[in-house]
Each structure stands twice: as structure tokens, then as C-alpha cells.
Coordinates of C-alpha atoms and ligand atoms in Angstrom, one line a residue:
M15 CA -1.6 19.6 -10.5
K16 CA -0.2 16.5 -12.3
D17 CA -1.2 13.6 -14.6
I18 CA -1.7 10.2 -13.3
Y19 CA -2.2 7.0 -14.8
I20 CA -3.9 4.3 -12.6
T21 CA -4.3 0.6 -14.0
T22 CA -6.0 -2.4 -12.5
P23 CA -4.7 -6.1 -13.2
I24 CA -6.8 -7.2 -16.2
Y25 CA -8.6 -10.2 -15.1
Y26 CA -8.7 -13.9 -16.7
V27 CA -11.8 -14.6 -18.2
N28 CA -11.9 -18.3 -17.1
A29 CA -14.6 -17.4 -14.2
K30 CA -16.6 -14.7 -13.4
P31 CA -15.7 -12.0 -11.2
H32 CA -15.5 -12.4 -7.5
I33 CA -15.0 -10.0 -4.4
G34 CA -11.0 -10.1 -5.2
H35 CA -11.4 -8.7 -8.4
A36 CA -14.1 -6.2 -7.4
Y37 CA -11.6 -5.3 -4.5
T38 CA -8.7 -4.3 -6.7
T39 CA -11.1 -2.1 -9.2
I40 CA -12.5 -0.4 -6.1
V41 CA -9.3 0.7 -4.8
C42 CA -8.1 1.7 -7.9
D43 CA -11.1 3.9 -8.6
V44 CA -11.1 5.4 -5.0
F45 CA -7.2 6.3 -5.9
A46 CA -8.7 8.2 -9.1
R47 CA -11.1 9.9 -7.2
I48 CA -8.9 10.8 -4.5
N49 CA -6.5 12.5 -7.1
K50 CA -9.1 14.1 -9.0
M51 CA -10.4 15.8 -6.1
L52 CA -6.9 17.0 -5.2
G53 CA -6.7 18.5 -8.7
N54 CA -4.7 16.1 -10.7
N55 CA -5.7 14.5 -14.3
V56 CA -6.5 11.0 -13.8
K57 CA -6.4 8.0 -16.5
F58 CA -7.9 5.1 -15.2
V59 CA -8.3 1.8 -17.0
T60 CA -9.5 -2.1 -16.4
G61 CA -10.0 -4.9 -18.7
T62 CA -10.0 -8.6 -19.5
D63 CA -6.6 -10.9 -20.4
E64 CA -8.1 -13.4 -22.8
H65 CA -5.6 -15.4 -24.3
G66 CA -3.4 -18.4 -23.1
K67 CA -4.0 -22.2 -22.5
K68 CA -6.1 -21.8 -19.5
I69 CA -8.7 -19.6 -21.4
E70 CA -8.5 -22.1 -24.4
Q71 CA -9.4 -25.0 -22.1
S72 CA -12.2 -23.1 -20.3
A73 CA -13.9 -22.6 -23.7
V74 CA -13.5 -26.4 -24.7
N75 CA -15.0 -27.5 -21.1
A76 CA -17.6 -25.2 -21.6
G77 CA -18.3 -26.5 -25.2
I78 CA -17.7 -23.0 -27.3
E79 CA -15.2 -21.6 -29.2
P80 CA -12.6 -19.3 -27.6
Q81 CA -13.9 -16.0 -28.6
A82 CA -17.6 -16.7 -28.2
F83 CA -16.4 -18.0 -24.5
T84 CA -14.5 -15.0 -23.9
D85 CA -16.9 -12.7 -25.3
Q86 CA -19.2 -14.0 -22.5
I87 CA -17.1 -13.9 -19.7
S88 CA -15.6 -10.4 -20.5
E89 CA -18.9 -9.1 -20.4
L90 CA -19.8 -10.2 -17.0
F91 CA -16.5 -8.0 -15.7
R92 CA -17.4 -5.1 -17.8
N93 CA -21.1 -5.3 -16.4
M94 CA -19.6 -5.3 -12.9
L95 CA -18.0 -2.0 -13.5
P96 CA -21.5 0.2 -13.4
V97 CA -22.6 -2.0 -10.7
L98 CA -19.5 -1.0 -8.5
N99 CA -19.7 2.6 -9.8
I100 CA -16.3 2.6 -11.2
S101 CA -15.2 5.6 -13.0
N102 CA -12.6 4.1 -15.5
D103 CA -11.7 5.9 -18.8
D104 CA -11.2 2.7 -20.8
F105 CA -11.7 -1.2 -20.8
I106 CA -9.6 -3.3 -22.8
R107 CA -9.7 -6.7 -24.0
T108 CA -6.6 -8.8 -25.2
T109 CA -8.5 -10.1 -28.3
Q110 CA -9.2 -6.4 -29.4
E111 CA -7.2 -5.4 -32.5
R112 CA -5.4 -2.4 -31.2
H113 CA -4.0 -4.9 -28.4
K114 CA -2.9 -7.3 -31.2
K115 CA -1.4 -4.4 -33.0
A116 CA 0.4 -3.3 -29.8
V117 CA 1.6 -6.7 -29.0
T118 CA 2.9 -7.4 -32.5
A119 CA 4.9 -3.8 -32.6
F120 CA 6.3 -4.6 -28.9
W121 CA 7.6 -7.8 -29.9
T122 CA 9.0 -6.8 -33.2
K123 CA 11.2 -3.9 -31.4
L124 CA 12.2 -6.5 -28.9
Y125 CA 13.0 -9.1 -31.4
D126 CA 15.0 -6.3 -33.8
A127 CA 17.0 -5.0 -30.7
G128 CA 18.4 -8.6 -30.4
Y129 CA 16.3 -9.3 -27.2
I130 CA 14.6 -12.4 -28.4
Y131 CA 16.1 -15.7 -30.0
L132 CA 14.8 -19.0 -31.1
G133 CA 15.5 -22.2 -29.0
E134 CA 14.1 -25.0 -27.1
Y135 CA 12.2 -25.2 -23.8
E136 CA 11.7 -28.2 -21.5
G137 CA 10.1 -27.3 -18.3
W138 CA 7.4 -27.9 -15.8
Y139 CA 4.2 -26.2 -17.3
D140 CA 1.4 -25.2 -14.4
I141 CA -1.4 -24.7 -16.7
R142 CA -3.7 -22.6 -14.2
N143 CA -0.8 -19.8 -13.6
E144 CA 0.5 -19.9 -17.2
A145 CA 4.0 -20.4 -16.1
Y146 CA 7.2 -22.7 -16.5
F147 CA 9.1 -24.0 -13.5
S148 CA 12.4 -25.8 -13.1
D149 CA 13.0 -28.9 -11.1
D150 CA 14.3 -27.2 -8.1
E151 CA 11.3 -24.8 -8.0
L152 CA 8.5 -27.2 -7.6
V153 CA 7.2 -27.6 -4.3
D154 CA 5.6 -31.3 -3.2
G155 CA 5.4 -32.1 -6.9
K156 CA 3.4 -28.9 -7.8
S157 CA 4.3 -25.3 -8.9
P158 CA 5.2 -22.7 -6.2
L159 CA 2.0 -21.2 -7.2
G160 CA 0.1 -24.3 -5.9
G161 CA -1.0 -25.3 -9.8
D162 CA -0.6 -28.7 -10.9
V163 CA 2.3 -29.3 -13.6
T164 CA 3.3 -31.4 -16.4
L165 CA 6.5 -31.9 -18.2
M166 CA 6.9 -30.3 -21.8
K167 CA 9.5 -29.7 -24.3
E168 CA 8.7 -27.2 -27.2
P169 CA 10.5 -24.9 -29.5
C170 CA 10.4 -21.9 -28.2
Y171 CA 11.5 -18.1 -28.5
F172 CA 13.4 -16.6 -25.6
F173 CA 13.8 -13.3 -23.8
R174 CA 17.3 -12.1 -23.0
L175 CA 16.1 -11.7 -19.1
S176 CA 19.3 -12.8 -17.9
Q177 CA 21.1 -9.9 -19.1
F178 CA 18.8 -7.9 -16.6
T179 CA 20.0 -9.0 -13.0
D180 CA 22.3 -6.1 -12.8
I181 CA 20.4 -3.7 -14.6
L182 CA 17.2 -4.1 -12.6
L183 CA 19.1 -4.7 -9.2
K184 CA 20.5 -1.0 -9.7
Y185 CA 17.2 0.4 -10.8
Y186 CA 15.2 -0.7 -7.8
D187 CA 18.4 0.8 -5.9
E188 CA 18.0 4.3 -7.6
H189 CA 13.9 3.8 -7.4
P190 CA 13.5 2.9 -4.1
D191 CA 9.7 3.6 -4.1
F192 CA 9.3 1.6 -7.2
I193 CA 7.7 -1.8 -5.6
F194 CA 5.1 -1.1 -2.8
P195 CA 5.1 -2.2 0.3
I196 CA 8.5 -2.5 1.2
Q197 CA 8.1 -6.2 2.3
R198 CA 7.1 -7.1 -1.4
K199 CA 10.1 -5.2 -2.7
N200 CA 12.6 -7.4 -0.5
E201 CA 11.2 -10.6 -1.9
V202 CA 11.6 -9.1 -5.6
V203 CA 14.9 -8.1 -4.9
S204 CA 16.1 -11.4 -3.0
F205 CA 14.5 -13.2 -6.2
V206 CA 16.5 -11.1 -8.7
K207 CA 19.6 -11.5 -7.0
S208 CA 19.6 -14.9 -6.9
G209 CA 20.0 -14.5 -10.7
L210 CA 17.7 -14.5 -14.0
K211 CA 17.3 -17.1 -16.3
D212 CA 16.4 -16.4 -20.1
L213 CA 12.2 -16.6 -20.0
A214 CA 10.4 -18.5 -22.4
V215 CA 8.0 -15.9 -24.4
S216 CA 6.4 -18.1 -27.0
R217 CA 4.5 -21.4 -27.1
T218 CA 3.3 -24.0 -30.1
T219 CA 1.3 -26.4 -28.0
F220 CA -1.7 -24.6 -28.4
K221 CA -3.2 -21.9 -30.7
W222 CA -5.2 -19.4 -28.7
G223 CA -2.8 -16.3 -28.4
I224 CA -1.3 -13.6 -30.7
P225 CA 0.9 -15.1 -33.3
V226 CA 4.6 -14.3 -33.3
P227 CA 5.6 -12.3 -36.3
N228 CA 6.9 -14.0 -39.0
D229 CA 6.3 -17.3 -37.3
P230 CA 2.7 -18.4 -36.9
K231 CA 3.5 -21.7 -35.2
H232 CA 4.2 -20.0 -32.1
V233 CA 1.8 -17.8 -30.1
I234 CA 3.3 -15.0 -28.0
Y235 CA 3.4 -15.9 -24.2
V236 CA 0.4 -14.7 -22.3
W237 CA 2.2 -12.7 -19.8
L238 CA 4.0 -10.8 -22.6
D239 CA 0.9 -10.1 -24.2
A240 CA -1.1 -9.3 -21.2
L241 CA 1.6 -6.8 -19.6
V242 CA 1.9 -4.8 -23.1
N243 CA -2.0 -3.7 -22.2
Y244 CA -1.2 -0.9 -20.2
L245 CA 1.0 0.3 -23.0
T246 CA -2.2 -0.4 -25.6
L247 CA -4.2 1.7 -23.5
N248 CA -1.7 4.6 -23.4
G249 CA -2.2 4.6 -27.2
Y250 CA 1.0 2.4 -28.2
P251 CA 2.3 2.0 -30.9
E252 CA 0.9 5.2 -32.4
N253 CA 1.9 7.0 -29.3
N254 CA 5.3 5.9 -30.0
D255 CA 7.2 8.7 -27.7
Q256 CA 5.9 7.2 -24.1
N257 CA 9.3 8.6 -22.4
N258 CA 7.6 11.7 -22.8
D259 CA 4.2 11.1 -22.2
N260 CA 3.0 12.5 -18.7
Y261 CA 0.8 9.6 -18.0
W262 CA 3.3 7.1 -18.9
L263 CA 5.8 8.6 -16.8
N264 CA 3.3 8.3 -13.7
V265 CA 2.0 5.2 -14.2
H266 CA 0.8 3.3 -11.1
H267 CA 0.1 -0.5 -11.4
F268 CA -2.2 -1.9 -8.3
V269 CA -1.7 -5.3 -8.7
G270 CA -2.4 -8.7 -6.0
K271 CA 0.9 -9.8 -4.3
E272 CA 0.8 -13.0 -6.4
I273 CA 1.9 -11.2 -9.5
V274 CA 4.1 -8.6 -8.2
R275 CA 6.9 -10.7 -9.9
F276 CA 5.6 -10.1 -13.2
H277 CA 5.2 -6.5 -12.7
A278 CA 8.4 -5.6 -11.2
V279 CA 10.7 -7.9 -12.8
Y280 CA 9.9 -9.0 -16.3
W281 CA 7.7 -6.0 -17.4
P282 CA 10.5 -3.4 -16.4
A283 CA 12.9 -5.9 -18.0
F284 CA 10.6 -6.0 -21.2
L285 CA 10.3 -1.9 -21.2
I286 CA 14.1 -1.3 -20.8
A287 CA 14.8 -3.6 -23.7
A288 CA 12.0 -1.6 -25.6
G289 CA 13.8 1.5 -24.7
I290 CA 10.7 2.5 -22.7
N291 CA 10.8 3.8 -18.9
P292 CA 9.7 1.4 -16.6
P293 CA 6.5 2.5 -14.6
K294 CA 6.6 4.7 -11.5
Q295 CA 5.2 2.1 -9.2
V296 CA 3.9 -1.4 -8.8
I297 CA 1.5 -1.5 -5.7
S298 CA 0.3 -4.6 -4.3
H299 CA -1.9 -5.7 -1.9
G300 CA -2.8 -8.9 0.0
W301 CA -5.7 -11.5 -0.2
W302 CA -9.0 -11.6 0.8
L303 CA -10.1 -14.6 2.8
S304 CA -13.8 -15.4 2.9
E305 CA -15.5 -16.2 6.6
G306 CA -11.8 -17.1 7.8
E307 CA -11.0 -19.7 4.6
K308 CA -9.6 -19.2 1.1
M309 CA -12.4 -18.7 -1.0
S310 CA -13.8 -21.7 -3.2
K311 CA -16.5 -22.9 -5.2
S312 CA -16.2 -26.2 -3.6
V313 CA -16.5 -24.6 -0.2
G314 CA -19.7 -22.3 -1.4
N315 CA -17.8 -19.4 0.5
V316 CA -17.2 -17.2 -2.8
Q317 CA -18.8 -13.7 -2.0
D318 CA -20.4 -12.2 -4.6
P319 CA -19.7 -8.6 -5.0
I320 CA -22.9 -8.1 -7.3
K321 CA -25.0 -9.4 -4.9
Y322 CA -23.8 -7.3 -2.0
C323 CA -24.6 -4.1 -4.1
S324 CA -27.9 -5.0 -4.8
L325 CA -28.8 -5.8 -1.2
F326 CA -26.8 -2.8 0.3
G327 CA -25.7 -0.7 -2.5
S328 CA -22.2 -0.1 -4.0
D329 CA -21.4 2.7 -1.4
A330 CA -21.6 -0.2 1.3
L331 CA -19.3 -2.4 -0.3
R332 CA -17.0 0.2 -1.3
Y333 CA -16.6 1.4 2.3
F334 CA -16.2 -1.8 3.6
V335 CA -13.4 -3.5 1.6
L336 CA -11.5 -0.3 1.9
R337 CA -12.0 0.1 5.9
E338 CA -11.8 -3.7 6.7
L339 CA -8.4 -4.5 4.9
T340 CA -5.0 -3.1 6.0
F341 CA -3.9 -2.5 2.5
G342 CA -1.0 -4.8 2.1
N343 CA -2.1 -7.3 4.2
D344 CA -4.6 -10.3 4.1
G345 CA -7.9 -9.5 5.4
N346 CA -10.9 -11.7 6.1
F347 CA -14.8 -11.0 4.6
S348 CA -17.5 -11.9 6.6
L349 CA -20.9 -10.7 6.4
T350 CA -21.3 -10.1 10.1
G351 CA -17.9 -7.8 9.8
F352 CA -19.7 -6.2 7.1
I353 CA -23.1 -5.5 8.6
N354 CA -21.2 -4.1 11.8
R355 CA -19.4 -1.6 9.8
Y356 CA -22.4 -0.6 8.0
N357 CA -24.6 -0.4 10.7
S358 CA -21.8 1.5 13.2
V359 CA -20.5 3.7 10.7
L360 CA -22.9 4.2 7.5
A361 CA -26.0 4.0 9.2
N362 CA -25.6 5.4 12.5
A363 CA -22.6 7.8 12.3
Y364 CA -22.6 9.4 9.0
G365 CA -26.1 8.8 8.0
N366 CA -27.5 9.9 11.0
L367 CA -25.5 13.3 11.5
C368 CA -26.3 14.4 8.2
S369 CA -30.2 13.6 8.5
R370 CA -30.7 15.1 11.7
V371 CA -28.8 18.2 11.0
L372 CA -30.3 18.8 7.6
S373 CA -33.9 18.1 8.7
F374 CA -33.3 20.2 11.7
I375 CA -32.2 23.2 9.7
T376 CA -35.3 22.8 7.2
K377 CA -37.7 22.7 10.2
Y378 CA -36.4 25.1 12.3
C379 CA -34.5 27.8 10.2
N380 CA -36.8 27.3 7.1
G381 CA -33.7 25.7 5.5
N382 CA -31.7 29.0 5.7
L383 CA -28.6 30.1 7.6
S384 CA -26.8 33.1 6.9
I385 CA -22.8 33.6 7.4
P386 CA -22.0 34.2 11.0
S387 CA -20.4 37.7 11.6
N388 CA -18.2 36.6 14.5
I389 CA -17.9 32.9 15.8
D390 CA -17.3 32.2 19.4
E391 CA -14.0 30.0 20.6
D392 CA -15.7 26.9 21.0
L393 CA -17.1 26.9 17.5
V394 CA -13.6 27.4 16.3
E395 CA -12.1 24.6 18.0
F396 CA -14.9 22.5 16.9
T397 CA -14.1 23.5 13.3
N398 CA -10.4 23.3 13.9
S399 CA -10.6 19.6 15.2
V400 CA -12.6 18.4 12.4
D401 CA -10.2 20.2 9.7
S402 CA -7.3 18.6 11.3
A403 CA -8.7 15.1 11.3
L404 CA -9.6 15.4 7.6
N405 CA -6.0 16.9 6.8
E406 CA -4.6 14.2 8.5
S407 CA -6.6 11.7 6.5
I408 CA -5.5 12.6 3.1
S409 CA -1.8 12.3 4.6
Y410 CA -2.3 8.3 4.7
I411 CA -3.0 8.1 0.7
E412 CA 0.4 8.7 -0.2
Q413 CA 1.3 5.1 1.9
Y414 CA -2.1 3.7 0.3
S415 CA -3.5 3.4 3.9
F416 CA -7.0 3.5 3.0
S417 CA -8.4 2.0 6.2
K418 CA -6.3 4.9 8.3
Y419 CA -7.8 7.3 5.8
L420 CA -11.5 6.4 6.6
E421 CA -10.4 6.1 10.0
K422 CA -9.7 10.0 10.1
I423 CA -13.2 10.7 8.2
E424 CA -14.7 8.9 10.9
L425 CA -13.1 10.4 13.7
A426 CA -14.3 13.9 12.1
I427 CA -18.0 12.7 12.0
S428 CA -17.5 11.6 15.4
Y429 CA -16.6 15.3 16.4
A430 CA -19.5 16.4 14.6
N431 CA -21.8 14.0 16.6
K432 CA -20.2 14.8 19.7
F433 CA -20.8 18.6 19.0
V434 CA -24.7 18.0 17.9
D435 CA -25.0 16.2 21.3
R436 CA -23.1 18.2 23.3
K437 CA -24.9 21.9 21.7
E438 CA -28.4 20.3 21.8
P439 CA -29.4 22.6 19.5
W440 CA -33.1 21.5 19.8
R441 CA -32.9 23.2 23.2
I442 CA -31.7 26.7 21.8
K443 CA -35.0 28.4 21.0
D444 CA -34.7 31.9 22.3
N445 CA -31.5 33.0 20.5
Q446 CA -31.5 32.7 16.7
T447 CA -28.1 33.9 16.4
I448 CA -26.2 31.2 18.7
L449 CA -28.3 28.8 16.9
N450 CA -27.6 29.8 13.5
N451 CA -23.8 30.0 14.5
I452 CA -23.8 26.4 15.6
L453 CA -25.7 24.9 12.7
Y454 CA -23.5 26.9 10.5
V455 CA -20.2 25.5 11.3
L456 CA -22.0 22.2 11.5
I457 CA -23.0 22.2 7.9
D458 CA -19.5 23.3 6.8
A459 CA -18.2 20.2 8.9
I460 CA -20.8 17.8 7.2
Q461 CA -19.8 19.6 3.8
K462 CA -16.0 19.0 4.2
I463 CA -16.6 15.4 5.6
S464 CA -18.9 14.3 2.7
K465 CA -16.0 15.9 0.0
Y466 CA -13.5 13.6 1.8
F467 CA -15.8 10.7 2.0
E468 CA -17.1 11.1 -1.4
P469 CA -14.4 9.0 -3.4
V470 CA -15.3 6.2 -1.1
I471 CA -19.1 6.5 -1.2
P472 CA -19.9 8.8 -4.0
I473 CA -23.6 8.1 -4.0
A474 CA -24.1 8.8 -0.8
C475 CA -21.8 12.0 -0.4
G476 CA -23.3 13.0 -3.8
K477 CA -26.8 13.3 -2.4
V478 CA -25.8 15.2 0.7
L479 CA -23.7 17.9 -1.1
Q480 CA -26.8 18.4 -3.5
C481 CA -28.9 19.5 -0.3
I482 CA -26.5 22.3 0.7
T483 CA -26.5 25.4 -1.6
A484 CA -24.3 28.4 -0.9
N485 CA -26.2 31.9 -1.7
S486 CA -25.3 35.5 -1.4
E487 CA -26.5 35.7 2.4
G488 CA -25.5 32.1 3.4
I489 CA -26.5 28.7 2.7
T490 CA -29.8 27.0 1.7
I491 CA -30.6 23.8 2.8
K492 CA -32.8 21.0 1.9
A493 CA -33.6 17.7 3.8
L494 CA -32.6 14.3 2.4
D495 CA -35.7 12.8 0.5
S496 CA -34.7 9.4 1.8
V497 CA -32.5 7.5 4.4
L498 CA -28.8 7.2 3.2
F499 CA -28.2 3.8 4.9
P500 CA -31.1 2.1 6.1
K501 CA -30.2 -0.1 9.0
I502 CA -29.7 -3.8 8.3
D503 CA -31.1 -6.2 10.5
E504 CA -28.6 -8.5 12.0
N505 CA -30.5 -11.2 12.4
A506 CA -31.6 -11.5 9.0
T507 CA -30.2 -14.0 6.5
F508 CA -28.8 -12.7 3.1
D509 CA -27.7 -14.7 0.3
V510 CA -24.5 -13.3 -0.8
Y511 CA -22.2 -16.4 -2.3
E512 CA -22.2 -17.1 -5.8
Ligands
ME8_27 O1 -3.5 -12.6 -12.2 N1 -7.9 -11.2 -2.8 O2 -5.6 -12.4 -13.4 P1 -6.6 -12.9 -12.1 C1 -7.7 -10.0 -3.4 N2 -4.8 -11.9 -15.8 N3 -7.7 -9.6 -4.7 C2 -7.8 -10.7 -5.6 C3 -8.4 -12.2 -4.8 C4 -8.6 -12.2 -3.4 N4 -8.6 -13.4 -2.8 N5 -8.5 -12.6 -6.2 C5 -8.0 -11.9 -7.1 C6 -4.5 -12.5 -13.3 N6 -7.8 -10.6 -6.7 C7 -4.0 -12.0 -14.7 C8 -3.5 -10.5 -14.4 S1 -2.0 -8.2 -15.6 C9 -1.2 -7.7 -16.8 C10 -2.4 -9.9 -15.8 C11 -7.5 -9.6 -7.9 O3 -8.0 -12.9 -13.0 C12 -5.9 -9.1 -7.5 O4 -5.6 -8.0 -8.2 O5 -6.1 -14.4 -11.7 C13 -5.3 -10.4 -8.4 O6 -4.1 -9.8 -8.5 C14 -6.3 -10.3 -9.6 O7 -7.3 -10.2 -9.0 C15 -5.9 -11.4 -10.2 O8 -6.7 -11.6 -11.1

């Protein structure tokens, strides 16, 4: 049993949440639930990133004050959580007092230790991504992240990132699992090897941010502000002994691939400068395309997670995103793909297995099964095959292979369905003991499958598990009172876009 601390990125509140935000949050939730299932203590957090020029500008465009604007959009992110059935322990907003206090304390720590100095900055500023770039970093006149840039010059505080080139390289070397997957690690290592420059960590060109202590003309760079959220959520600065905090020592940051650099270069450098251990692991995933294309409002293909949940249920969305995308790679979100997987696995395979076995037992065995006194070889073999598929499934979690995890659970389900078809319990009329034993091992399999499947589809598995109760002589079974996953008509049309 260990303590584990799981974080999502905190999301910008310039626009409402879409499927990409839902995805990372669901991945973290499933990882949190699997860890709980394995008996670990979990702290799982998410929230919103609310400062910076981009947000200030979005508020101006909307014609309202930044605070009122961020209140509105942050609420949309917070309201998405129960809809997706997310089990987070806390939700942070970077405009909260507790966070301002943490950032101020963290800055002061870096400043007092001599890692921050006042200078002047000139460079190309990408407003959308809140980052400066030098001439040689621009690609076709745009920032390497694709945003438009403007030349800006400002007095500015710098963080002595240049001192961290060797320190970070040594850190990556000594902690080979720090960045996952390896491909992202290689990119980070080659970026750091090319040499790090000092990093601009304050701005004077706008006001919407946390003021620099003792120099309020400056606001703190939004990425320094945002990254500290992970400490705020762990009780910093009151909890000032993070290096002896079991959650901090096992913190897992889940991020999209575009923000690995902030988490795997800047963040560990800031932390080392502040005397705090870098995170245990930065885990990055790929991007969702929608119907084969980049998601964009103008194309009208932005997938709306809330609509999917209200049409098909949160279990279905959670299952689809984990099963469809090979973690780490990019993937394609399409309604047809969604319906295919839903119908074949949730409705036909799992839903049908549970409903036919549970209702058969209530009809033909009065809902009661007794513990078998001896079980023949064939039944033992079936139980072993289910167990081995499920054991294999869990082994994929260490590599964050959620799709493989599900593949193995699906294999166990298919063993169970084939077993029912082969044993044809409806034909066994004359031998109650044989019938009892077949159904008993089946219920045992359904129970185990449902426990492994529960972190992904908690509502359906919860219903199934509630129908099965152990008693002193055996088990009592209730039938399901509704269809777990009603089949979706492939020819129907659905409104699933924002
Ligand atoms: O970057 N596919 O916030 P953000 C998969 N505030 N995941 C996606 C996605 C897509 N198409 N689009 C977004 C920020 N995401 C900063 C983070 S952390 C200290 C500060 C997910 O609102 C993915 O996790 O732009 C990505 O990293 C995150 O949303 C970016 O959210």
C-alpha cells in the first residue's frame, strides 16, 4: 500500500471544455480508481489556470471583468466533473487566495536563494501559448507552437535556468522513468542538451496575474504561477516539508504532449532551486483529432463531452476514450467509431453477459447458488483462463496502456460468453448440481470482470456488483432492473458537436 498523488493539467479558462480536456481528466480518474482498487491511498486533483494575457484578452472580448469571466468559465470545467463521474479530491483555481499565497511564497524562496534577478527582455511573444521565442525559434513567422507572435521589449525578472542544463541532464539520467513515454524523454533531453537560457518569469505589459512580491508593476509569468498549483494542492507553503511528504514524493503529472517541456524542464528546475524534490513522473499523451481533422470551432467538429454523456452515459464515453486511443499516440475521435465500440463491447459483450446470466439465475434457480463441493476440470480451466486474462490486464497499467488493459478485460468477457454458449445452461434441466456449479463459476467470473472493469465504467459495474451478494451457503442473485447499455441505432443521427 502506498500513497500516490495524481494531477491533471489545470485548464485555461479562455473557452469551454472539449473532449481533449475530458480525456486527460478521465485518464487520471481511471488511474486513480485503479490505484484505489489496488489498495493505494490516492490524492487526485484538477482545476483551472486563470491568469495571463490570453485570459485577460478573452475577458475583454467578452466585455466583462477578468474575474467575472474566469468565474463563469471555471464553473463550466467544474460542472463537467460530475457529468464525467470524476472522483477528484480537490479543484483548484489559480485566482484563489490559497494559491496566490503559495505562488508568492515560492517566488520569494527562489528570489532569496538568488535564482531570480531583474533584467530586460526582448523577444517574440506568442500570446495564445503565453511564451516568448527568439528569432531562430520562429517557424514561418509563427511561434513553434503555431501561435502568432509580436516583438515585445520589457523590464523583466529572469530565472537562472541556464544554471540547470547539467543538473537536469544528470537528473534525467538518474531517474530514467521521469518522463514517459521514452520518445518524449528523448525530445526533452535533446532540447536541454542544446543549452538552456535564463527564463523570463515576470511581465509588465498586462495586469491580470499574481503581483511580483515587492515590485507590483510586474505580474508573475503564468507558467510559473500555474505549475505551483501542484504544490498549493499539497498544502504548500504551510506544509513546508514536501520532501518528507509521501504524496509529494510520488506525484504523477499527466499532461498532453505539447506541455511536456514546461513540466519536465522548467518545473523540476524551479523545484530544485526551491529545495523541493522534482515530481516522480511526467506522463504525456497524444492528441485527439476529430473525424480525422484537427478540432476547430470554424470546422464545427469540436466534440462535446457533455453531449456524449447525456446521449450515451458517462461510462460509455470513459470506455471509448481509453479503448480507442493508444496512450501516448494521437487518435481519431469519430461518432461511428464510438457507436461501433459501444454496441460491440458494452451492449453485446459485457451488457449481454451480465443480463442473461443474472436473469437466468433468478428465473431458474430462485436467485440462489450454493458453494460447489467439487468442481470439474472444465470449470477450473474456465476460471483459470478468466483469471489469467485479468491478471495480464493489470500488468499493462504500469505502462499506462489503458487500451491493452481493456483488451484483456474484453478477452475475459469473451471467454465467459463462449462458456455460456458452450455449456448451454438452459438445456440442463435434470442435474441441479451441474447447473449450480456452472452458474457459480460464471458469477464468480462476472464479479471479477466487473471489479476490473469498474474503474472505467463505474456506474454499470456498480449495478452488476450490487446484484450479487454472498451469504453463508453461497450467493444470492438479483436480476438487473434495467438494460445496462441499450443498443445504439447506427443509422440514427446525433448532435455531438459544440
Ligand atoms: O496548457 N487531445 O491548458 P489547456 C488531447 N493551462 N488532449 C487535449 C487536447 C486534444 N486535442 N486538447 C487539450 C494548458 N488537451 C495550461 C496547463 S498545467 C500547470 C497548465 C488536454 O487548457 C491535454 O491534457 O490548453 C493538454 O495538455 C491540456 O488539455 C491543455 O489544456
